[in-house]
């Protein structure tokens, strides 16, 4: 081995995603619909693994509970939150080529011309609200307008007291939620980076005013560590602190965790000190007392909120970009030099954990290989593959990031041993079948991102 190249061209990932069944274009047989994507068999496993890793990191703490709020909420929620008036992007239309873009577009902001055709015949910027509207009930009138939530956070704020009382929580405590959000983005794109329907993983941590800065710095560190613990490369992650002009109206401080995508450093997750803005606004508009009473000090206050807000689809994209590698190497069978594409997923996130591959399709081998696989199916996602040469099958598993392959050959029938082949090192071990499960569980658990599997 080997010369390694990381991902430099998104198109490679888009085509791998389609070819192997990670992500498909939505409604593809009708020509697709702009910026909507469907997760295929491997994509949905990967996404599920990301969500459960996040969920476990949050709710297996003694101070955080989960909820699952409705997507449709009382329209007043979005007035109180500021979204009806303020969740807008300034939009410009080109009268010549009909392109539509945001005023923060690099070409427009510098040269005041259309980024697409160069025309200067442009509309004045106008504010475009990013919330999707629909109607509740049979009447399509103004009184029945409801919104598809543009963030999951509001479902947590309006339930803050329900959770605090029913789970008998004392401050500080947190509420976590994973769910769909919708934004009518003006310029979606970069594959699943910016879409109009996406999933968020949000946690809101309720603290006593005065302790907010300490908790902000705690969550900032913890969230970065979560990415590192799941195999993301350190050199591809950084913080970006929001400066004065960038800070949202509700925030006292804000940090983004950014990832170095092939198209540049971009936000993966936001960590915000939202102060008492959200609960204060909901208290004022709903006329419900949302204050917290602290038993020990007999003080009443509206809690401050530290928010961690991550995009699930965006984390998945970053995870795929980070895992992607091309290596010039020797085919394990033919010994010819070739390029292997490999997804170096952390085993916790890898959609398939082990592949079972009989050396030959003959029943003599296929039957016992399938029987061996059966011992694993309840514990982890596995695949069985008997088609084409063993070298090609290893390559296929490398491309979907399967950490380990188990190969049964004719010798296995005598010595009751199988070959375990490791994705990253391509090392092969001969393992006694009676110890295979223990061996595999240990390998998956002891993964270290430097050495790989
Ligand atoms: P941007 O400025 O890029 O539009 P934002 O700062 O408005 O994003 P937040 O409101 O902080 O984003 O959303 C939190 C997280 O939700 C983001 O870090 C991102 O991971 C995810 N997210 C937001 N909008 C989208 C989208 N259109 N498509 C996919 N993920 C998104």
Coordinates of C-alpha atoms and ligand atoms in Angstrom, one line a residue:
X1 CA 0.0 0.0 0.0
X2 CA -0.8 2.8 -0.7
X3 CA -1.5 6.3 -1.9
X4 CA -4.6 7.8 -0.4
X5 CA -6.8 10.5 -1.8
X6 CA -9.8 12.0 0.0
X7 CA -13.0 13.3 -1.6
X8 CA -12.4 16.2 -3.9
X9 CA -15.4 16.0 -6.1
X10 CA -19.0 15.8 -4.8
X11 CA -20.1 14.1 -8.0
X12 CA -18.2 11.0 -7.0
X13 CA -20.1 10.8 -3.8
X14 CA -23.5 11.5 -5.5
X15 CA -22.9 8.7 -8.0
X16 CA -21.6 6.2 -5.3
X17 CA -24.7 7.1 -3.2
X18 CA -27.0 6.2 -6.1
X19 CA -25.0 3.2 -7.3
X20 CA -24.9 1.5 -3.9
X21 CA -28.3 2.6 -2.5
X22 CA -27.4 5.4 0.0
X23 CA -29.4 8.3 -1.6
X24 CA -31.7 8.5 -4.6
X25 CA -33.2 11.5 -6.2
X26 CA -36.9 11.9 -5.0
X27 CA -39.5 10.9 -7.6
X28 CA -36.7 10.0 -10.0
X29 CA -39.0 8.2 -12.5
X30 CA -40.8 11.5 -13.1
X31 CA -37.5 13.4 -13.6
X32 CA -37.0 14.2 -9.9
X33 CA -38.0 17.1 -7.8
X34 CA -35.5 19.8 -7.1
X35 CA -33.5 19.4 -3.8
X36 CA -35.6 16.5 -2.5
X37 CA -33.8 13.2 -1.8
X38 CA -34.7 9.7 -0.7
X39 CA -32.6 7.5 1.5
X40 CA -32.1 4.0 0.1
X41 CA -31.4 0.7 2.1
X42 CA -27.8 1.7 3.1
X43 CA -28.6 5.4 3.6
X44 CA -31.4 4.7 5.9
X45 CA -29.2 2.5 8.1
X46 CA -26.5 5.1 8.2
X47 CA -29.0 7.8 9.1
X48 CA -30.5 5.6 11.7
X49 CA -27.1 4.9 13.2
X50 CA -26.3 8.7 13.3
X51 CA -29.6 9.4 15.0
X52 CA -29.3 6.7 17.6
X53 CA -25.7 7.7 18.4
X54 CA -26.9 11.3 18.9
X55 CA -30.0 10.2 20.9
X56 CA -27.9 7.9 23.1
X57 CA -25.3 10.6 23.8
X58 CA -28.2 12.9 24.9
X59 CA -30.7 10.8 26.7
X60 CA -28.4 8.4 28.4
X61 CA -27.4 11.3 30.6
X62 CA -29.3 11.6 33.9
X63 CA -30.4 15.2 33.1
X64 CA -32.0 15.0 29.6
X65 CA -35.4 13.7 28.4
X66 CA -36.6 13.2 24.9
X67 CA -39.9 14.3 23.3
X68 CA -41.5 13.9 19.8
X69 CA -43.7 17.0 19.1
X70 CA -46.1 17.4 16.2
X71 CA -44.9 19.0 12.9
X72 CA -48.0 21.2 12.8
X73 CA -48.3 23.6 15.6
X74 CA -50.6 26.5 16.7
X75 CA -49.8 29.3 14.2
X76 CA -49.3 31.7 17.2
X77 CA -46.1 29.7 18.0
X78 CA -44.5 31.1 14.9
X79 CA -45.7 34.6 15.6
X80 CA -44.2 34.5 19.1
X81 CA -41.0 32.9 18.0
X82 CA -40.4 35.7 15.4
X83 CA -40.6 33.4 12.4
X84 CA -43.7 34.9 10.8
X85 CA -42.1 38.4 10.7
X86 CA -38.4 37.6 10.6
X87 CA -37.7 34.2 9.1
X88 CA -36.9 35.6 5.7
X89 CA -34.2 35.7 3.2
X90 CA -33.7 38.8 0.9
X91 CA -34.4 37.6 -2.6
X92 CA -33.6 39.1 -6.0
X93 CA -35.0 38.2 -9.4
X94 CA -33.2 38.5 -12.7
X95 CA -35.6 40.0 -15.2
X96 CA -33.6 38.6 -18.1
X97 CA -32.8 34.9 -17.3
X98 CA -35.4 34.6 -14.4
X99 CA -32.7 33.3 -12.0
X100 CA -33.5 33.9 -8.4
X101 CA -30.9 34.3 -5.7
X102 CA -30.1 35.5 -2.2
X103 CA -28.5 39.0 -1.8
X104 CA -25.7 37.3 0.1
X105 CA -24.7 35.6 -3.2
X106 CA -21.0 36.4 -3.7
X107 CA -21.2 37.8 -7.3
X108 CA -24.3 39.9 -6.6
X109 CA -23.0 41.3 -3.4
X110 CA -19.8 42.5 -5.0
X111 CA -20.9 43.5 -8.5
X112 CA -24.7 44.0 -8.3
X113 CA -25.2 41.7 -11.3
X114 CA -27.0 38.4 -11.9
X115 CA -24.7 35.5 -10.9
X116 CA -26.2 33.4 -13.6
X117 CA -26.3 35.6 -16.8
X118 CA -24.5 38.8 -15.7
X119 CA -27.5 41.1 -16.4
X120 CA -28.0 44.2 -14.3
X121 CA -31.7 44.2 -15.0
X122 CA -32.7 43.0 -11.6
X123 CA -35.7 43.4 -9.2
X124 CA -35.3 45.2 -5.9
X125 CA -34.5 42.8 -3.1
X126 CA -37.6 41.6 -1.3
X127 CA -38.0 39.6 1.8
X128 CA -39.1 36.0 1.2
X129 CA -40.5 34.0 4.2
X130 CA -39.0 30.5 4.2
X131 CA -41.9 28.8 6.0
X132 CA -44.0 26.4 4.1
X133 CA -47.7 27.2 4.5
X134 CA -50.7 24.9 4.3
X135 CA -54.3 24.9 5.4
X136 CA -55.8 23.0 8.3
X137 CA -59.3 21.7 7.6
X138 CA -61.4 22.1 4.4
X139 CA -61.3 25.9 4.1
X140 CA -58.4 27.4 2.3
X141 CA -58.7 30.8 4.0
X142 CA -56.4 33.0 6.1
X143 CA -57.9 31.7 9.3
X144 CA -56.9 28.2 8.6
X145 CA -53.2 28.8 7.6
X146 CA -50.8 26.6 9.5
X147 CA -47.0 26.2 8.9
X148 CA -44.8 23.2 8.5
X149 CA -42.3 23.7 11.3
X150 CA -39.0 25.3 10.1
X151 CA -37.2 24.0 13.2
X152 CA -37.9 21.4 15.9
X153 CA -36.9 23.7 18.8
X154 CA -40.3 25.4 19.3
X155 CA -41.9 22.0 20.0
X156 CA -39.5 21.8 22.9
X157 CA -40.1 25.3 24.2
X158 CA -43.9 24.9 24.3
X159 CA -43.5 21.6 26.2
X160 CA -40.9 22.8 28.6
X161 CA -43.2 23.0 31.5
X162 CA -45.0 19.7 30.7
X163 CA -41.6 17.9 30.8
X164 CA -40.3 19.7 33.8
X165 CA -43.4 18.8 35.8
X166 CA -44.0 15.2 34.6
X167 CA -40.4 14.2 34.6
X168 CA -39.9 16.1 37.9
X169 CA -36.9 17.9 36.7
X170 CA -34.8 20.4 38.5
X171 CA -32.8 23.0 36.6
X172 CA -30.4 22.4 34.9
X173 CA -32.0 19.9 32.6
X174 CA -32.4 19.3 28.9
X175 CA -34.9 18.2 26.3
X176 CA -33.9 16.4 23.1
X177 CA -35.8 15.9 19.9
X178 CA -35.2 14.5 16.5
X179 CA -37.6 15.3 13.7
X180 CA -38.3 16.7 10.3
X181 CA -38.2 20.4 9.5
X182 CA -39.1 22.3 6.4
X183 CA -37.7 25.5 4.8
X184 CA -38.6 26.8 1.4
X185 CA -34.9 27.6 0.7
X186 CA -34.2 30.0 -2.2
X187 CA -31.0 28.3 -3.1
X188 CA -30.9 24.7 -2.0
X189 CA -28.1 22.5 -3.3
X190 CA -24.8 20.7 -2.8
X191 CA -26.6 17.3 -2.8
X192 CA -28.2 16.8 0.7
X193 CA -26.4 19.8 2.3
X194 CA -29.2 22.3 1.9
X195 CA -32.7 20.8 1.1
X196 CA -36.2 22.0 1.7
X197 CA -37.2 19.0 3.8
X198 CA -34.6 17.8 6.3
X199 CA -34.2 16.3 9.8
X200 CA -32.8 18.1 12.8
X201 CA -31.4 16.8 16.1
X202 CA -31.9 19.4 18.7
X203 CA -31.3 19.6 22.4
X204 CA -32.4 22.6 24.5
X205 CA -30.7 22.8 27.9
X206 CA -32.5 24.9 30.6
X207 CA -30.2 26.7 33.0
X208 CA -30.3 29.3 35.7
X209 CA -29.3 32.8 34.4
X210 CA -25.7 33.5 35.4
X211 CA -24.7 29.8 34.8
X212 CA -25.4 30.1 31.1
X213 CA -21.8 30.9 30.0
X214 CA -20.4 27.9 31.8
X215 CA -23.0 25.6 30.2
X216 CA -22.4 27.2 26.8
X217 CA -18.8 26.3 27.0
X218 CA -19.5 22.8 28.3
X219 CA -21.9 22.0 25.4
X220 CA -19.6 23.5 22.8
X221 CA -16.8 21.1 23.9
X222 CA -19.1 18.1 24.2
X223 CA -20.6 18.5 20.8
X224 CA -17.2 18.8 19.1
X225 CA -16.1 15.7 21.0
X226 CA -19.2 13.8 19.7
X227 CA -18.1 14.2 16.1
X228 CA -14.5 13.1 17.0
X229 CA -15.8 10.1 18.9
X230 CA -17.7 9.0 15.8
X231 CA -14.6 9.0 13.6
X232 CA -14.8 12.5 12.0
X233 CA -11.3 13.7 11.3
X234 CA -10.1 16.5 13.5
X235 CA -8.5 18.5 10.7
X236 CA -12.0 18.7 9.0
X237 CA -13.7 20.3 12.0
X238 CA -13.5 23.7 13.4
X239 CA -15.5 26.3 15.4
X240 CA -16.8 29.5 14.0
X241 CA -17.8 32.1 16.4
X242 CA -20.6 34.4 15.3
X243 CA -19.4 38.1 15.3
X244 CA -21.6 41.1 16.2
X245 CA -23.3 41.4 12.8
X246 CA -23.9 37.7 12.5
X247 CA -25.6 37.0 15.9
X248 CA -29.3 36.2 15.7
X249 CA -31.5 38.7 17.5
X250 CA -32.2 36.2 20.3
X251 CA -28.6 35.1 20.9
X252 CA -26.1 36.2 23.4
X253 CA -23.4 34.0 21.9
X254 CA -23.2 31.5 19.1
X255 CA -20.7 29.0 17.8
X256 CA -21.0 26.9 14.7
X257 CA -19.3 23.6 14.4
X258 CA -18.1 23.7 10.8
X259 CA -17.0 20.8 8.5
X260 CA -14.6 21.1 5.6
X261 CA -16.8 19.9 2.8
X262 CA -15.3 19.6 -0.7
X263 CA -17.2 22.8 -1.5
X264 CA -15.7 24.7 1.6
X265 CA -16.1 25.1 5.3
X266 CA -19.8 25.1 6.2
X267 CA -22.0 24.8 9.3
X268 CA -22.8 21.4 10.6
X269 CA -24.3 22.4 13.9
X270 CA -25.1 25.6 15.8
X271 CA -24.6 26.0 19.6
X272 CA -26.5 29.1 20.8
X273 CA -27.0 30.9 24.1
X274 CA -30.6 31.9 23.5
X275 CA -31.0 33.6 26.9
X276 CA -34.7 33.8 28.2
X277 CA -35.8 35.0 24.8
X278 CA -37.9 32.0 23.7
X279 CA -39.7 31.3 27.0
X280 CA -40.1 35.0 27.6
X281 CA -41.8 35.5 24.3
X282 CA -44.1 32.4 24.8
X283 CA -44.9 33.5 28.3
X284 CA -45.9 37.0 27.1
X285 CA -48.0 35.8 24.2
X286 CA -49.7 32.8 25.8
X287 CA -50.2 34.6 29.2
X288 CA -49.1 31.3 30.9
X289 CA -46.6 31.6 33.6
X290 CA -43.4 29.8 32.4
X291 CA -41.2 30.8 35.3
X292 CA -39.3 28.2 37.2
X293 CA -39.4 28.1 41.0
X294 CA -36.1 27.2 42.6
X295 CA -36.9 25.4 45.9
X296 CA -33.5 25.9 47.5
X297 CA -33.3 29.7 47.0
X298 CA -37.0 30.4 46.7
X299 CA -36.2 32.3 43.6
X300 CA -38.4 32.6 40.5
X301 CA -36.9 33.0 37.1
X302 CA -37.3 32.3 33.4
X303 CA -34.6 29.8 32.5
X304 CA -31.9 30.6 30.0
X305 CA -31.5 28.1 27.1
X306 CA -28.4 26.7 25.6
X307 CA -29.3 25.1 22.3
X308 CA -27.4 22.5 20.3
X309 CA -28.9 22.3 16.8
X310 CA -27.6 19.7 14.4
X311 CA -28.7 18.7 10.9
X312 CA -29.1 15.0 10.6
X313 CA -28.8 14.9 6.7
X314 CA -25.9 17.3 6.9
X315 CA -24.1 15.1 9.5
X316 CA -24.7 12.2 7.2
X317 CA -23.2 14.1 4.2
X318 CA -20.2 15.1 6.3
X319 CA -19.8 11.5 7.6
X320 CA -19.8 10.2 4.0
X321 CA -17.3 12.9 2.8
X322 CA -15.1 12.2 5.7
X323 CA -15.2 8.4 5.3
X324 CA -14.5 8.5 1.5
X325 CA -11.0 7.5 0.3
X326 CA -9.4 6.2 -2.8
X327 CA -6.4 4.0 -2.4
X328 CA -4.0 2.7 -5.0
X329 CA -3.5 -0.8 -3.9
X330 CA -3.1 -4.4 -5.1
X331 CA -6.1 -6.6 -5.8
X332 CA -6.1 -9.2 -3.1
X333 CA -6.8 -11.9 -5.7
X334 CA -5.1 -10.9 -9.0
X335 CA -2.4 -8.8 -7.3
X336 CA -2.9 -6.2 -10.0
X337 CA -2.5 -2.6 -9.1
X338 CA -5.8 -0.8 -8.9
X339 CA -7.7 2.0 -7.2
X340 CA -10.0 0.9 -4.4
X341 CA -12.8 3.2 -3.2
X342 CA -13.4 2.8 0.5
X343 CA -15.8 4.3 3.0
X344 CA -13.9 4.3 6.3
X345 CA -17.0 4.6 8.5
X346 CA -16.7 4.3 12.2
X347 CA -18.1 0.8 12.9
X348 CA -20.9 2.3 15.1
X349 CA -22.1 4.2 12.0
X350 CA -21.4 1.7 9.2
X351 CA -24.6 0.6 7.7
X352 CA -23.5 -3.0 7.3
X353 CA -21.2 -4.4 10.0
X354 CA -20.2 -7.8 8.6
X355 CA -20.5 -9.5 5.2
X356 CA -20.6 -13.3 4.8
X357 CA -18.9 -14.5 1.6
X358 CA -18.5 -18.1 0.6
X359 CA -15.5 -18.7 -1.6
X360 CA -17.7 -20.6 -4.0
X361 CA -21.3 -20.7 -4.8
X362 CA -21.4 -24.4 -4.3
X363 CA -24.0 -25.6 -1.8
X364 CA -21.3 -27.2 0.2
X365 CA -20.1 -23.7 1.1
X366 CA -23.1 -21.5 0.6
X367 CA -25.3 -23.4 3.1
X368 CA -22.9 -23.3 6.0
X369 CA -22.0 -19.7 5.3
X370 CA -25.7 -18.7 5.5
X371 CA -26.0 -20.8 8.6
X372 CA -23.2 -18.9 10.2
X373 CA -24.7 -15.6 9.1
X374 CA -27.9 -16.5 10.9
X375 CA -26.1 -16.4 14.2
X376 CA -25.5 -12.7 13.7
X377 CA -28.7 -11.3 12.1
X378 CA -30.4 -10.5 15.4
X379 CA -27.4 -8.6 16.7
X380 CA -26.3 -6.5 13.7
X381 CA -26.9 -5.7 10.1
X382 CA -25.2 -8.3 7.8
X383 CA -25.0 -9.1 4.2
X384 CA -24.6 -12.3 2.2
X385 CA -22.9 -12.2 -1.2
X386 CA -21.9 -15.2 -3.4
X387 CA -21.8 -13.5 -6.8
X388 CA -18.5 -12.8 -8.7
X389 CA -14.9 -13.2 -7.6
X390 CA -13.9 -12.8 -4.0
X391 CA -11.7 -9.7 -4.9
X392 CA -14.7 -8.0 -6.5
X393 CA -16.9 -8.8 -3.5
X394 CA -14.3 -7.3 -1.1
X395 CA -14.3 -4.1 -3.2
X396 CA -18.1 -3.9 -3.1
X397 CA -18.0 -4.2 0.7
X398 CA -15.2 -1.5 0.9
X399 CA -17.3 0.8 -1.1
X400 CA -20.2 0.6 1.3
X401 CA -17.9 0.7 4.3
X402 CA -18.4 -2.8 5.8
X403 CA -15.7 -3.1 8.5
X404 CA -15.3 -6.9 8.4
X405 CA -15.8 -9.7 5.8
X406 CA -16.1 -13.4 6.8
X407 CA -15.0 -15.8 4.1
X408 CA -15.6 -19.5 4.2
X409 CA -13.5 -21.8 2.0
X410 CA -13.3 -25.5 1.5
X411 CA -10.6 -25.8 4.2
X412 CA -13.2 -24.3 6.7
X413 CA -15.2 -27.5 6.4
X414 CA -12.3 -29.4 7.9
X415 CA -10.7 -27.0 10.3
X416 CA -13.9 -25.1 11.4
X417 CA -12.1 -21.8 10.8
X418 CA -13.1 -18.8 8.6
X419 CA -11.1 -15.9 7.3
X420 CA -11.9 -12.5 8.6
X421 CA -10.8 -9.7 6.3
X422 CA -10.4 -6.2 7.7
X423 CA -11.6 -3.3 5.6
X424 CA -8.9 -0.7 6.4
X425 CA -5.7 -2.8 6.7
X426 CA -6.9 -5.6 4.4
X427 CA -5.3 -7.9 6.9
X428 CA -6.8 -11.4 7.1
X429 CA -7.1 -13.5 10.3
X430 CA -8.1 -17.1 10.5
X431 CA -10.6 -17.4 13.3
X432 CA -12.2 -20.4 14.9
X433 CA -16.0 -20.4 14.1
X434 CA -16.9 -21.0 17.7
X435 CA -15.1 -17.8 18.7
X436 CA -16.2 -15.7 15.7
X437 CA -18.9 -13.7 17.4
X438 CA -16.7 -12.7 20.3
X439 CA -13.9 -11.8 17.9
X440 CA -16.2 -9.6 15.7
X441 CA -17.8 -7.8 18.6
X442 CA -14.4 -7.0 20.0
X443 CA -13.1 -5.8 16.7
X444 CA -16.1 -3.5 16.2
X445 CA -15.9 -2.2 19.7
X446 CA -12.1 -1.5 19.8
X447 CA -12.1 0.5 16.6
X448 CA -9.6 3.3 16.6
X449 CA -9.8 5.9 13.8
X450 CA -6.1 6.1 13.4
X451 CA -5.5 2.4 12.8
X452 CA -8.9 1.6 11.4
X453 CA -10.2 -2.0 11.3
Ligands
LIG1 P1 -28.1 28.5 7.1 O1 -27.6 29.8 7.6 O2 -27.1 27.6 6.4 O3 -29.4 28.6 6.3 P2 -29.1 28.2 9.7 O4 -27.9 28.9 10.4 O5 -30.3 28.9 9.5 O6 -28.5 27.7 8.3 P3 -30.0 26.7 11.8 O7 -31.3 27.3 11.9 O8 -29.0 27.0 12.9 O9 -29.3 26.9 10.4 O10 -30.3 25.1 11.8 C1 -29.5 24.2 12.5 C2 -29.0 23.1 11.7 O11 -30.0 22.5 10.9 C3 -27.9 23.5 10.7 O12 -26.6 23.6 11.4 C4 -28.0 22.5 9.7 O13 -27.2 21.3 10.0 C5 -29.4 22.1 9.6 N1 -30.1 22.8 8.5 C6 -30.6 24.0 8.5 N2 -31.2 24.3 7.3 C7 -31.0 23.2 6.5 C8 -31.4 22.8 5.2 N3 -32.0 23.6 4.4 N4 -31.0 21.6 4.7 C9 -30.4 20.7 5.5 N5 -30.0 21.0 6.8 C10 -30.3 22.2 7.3

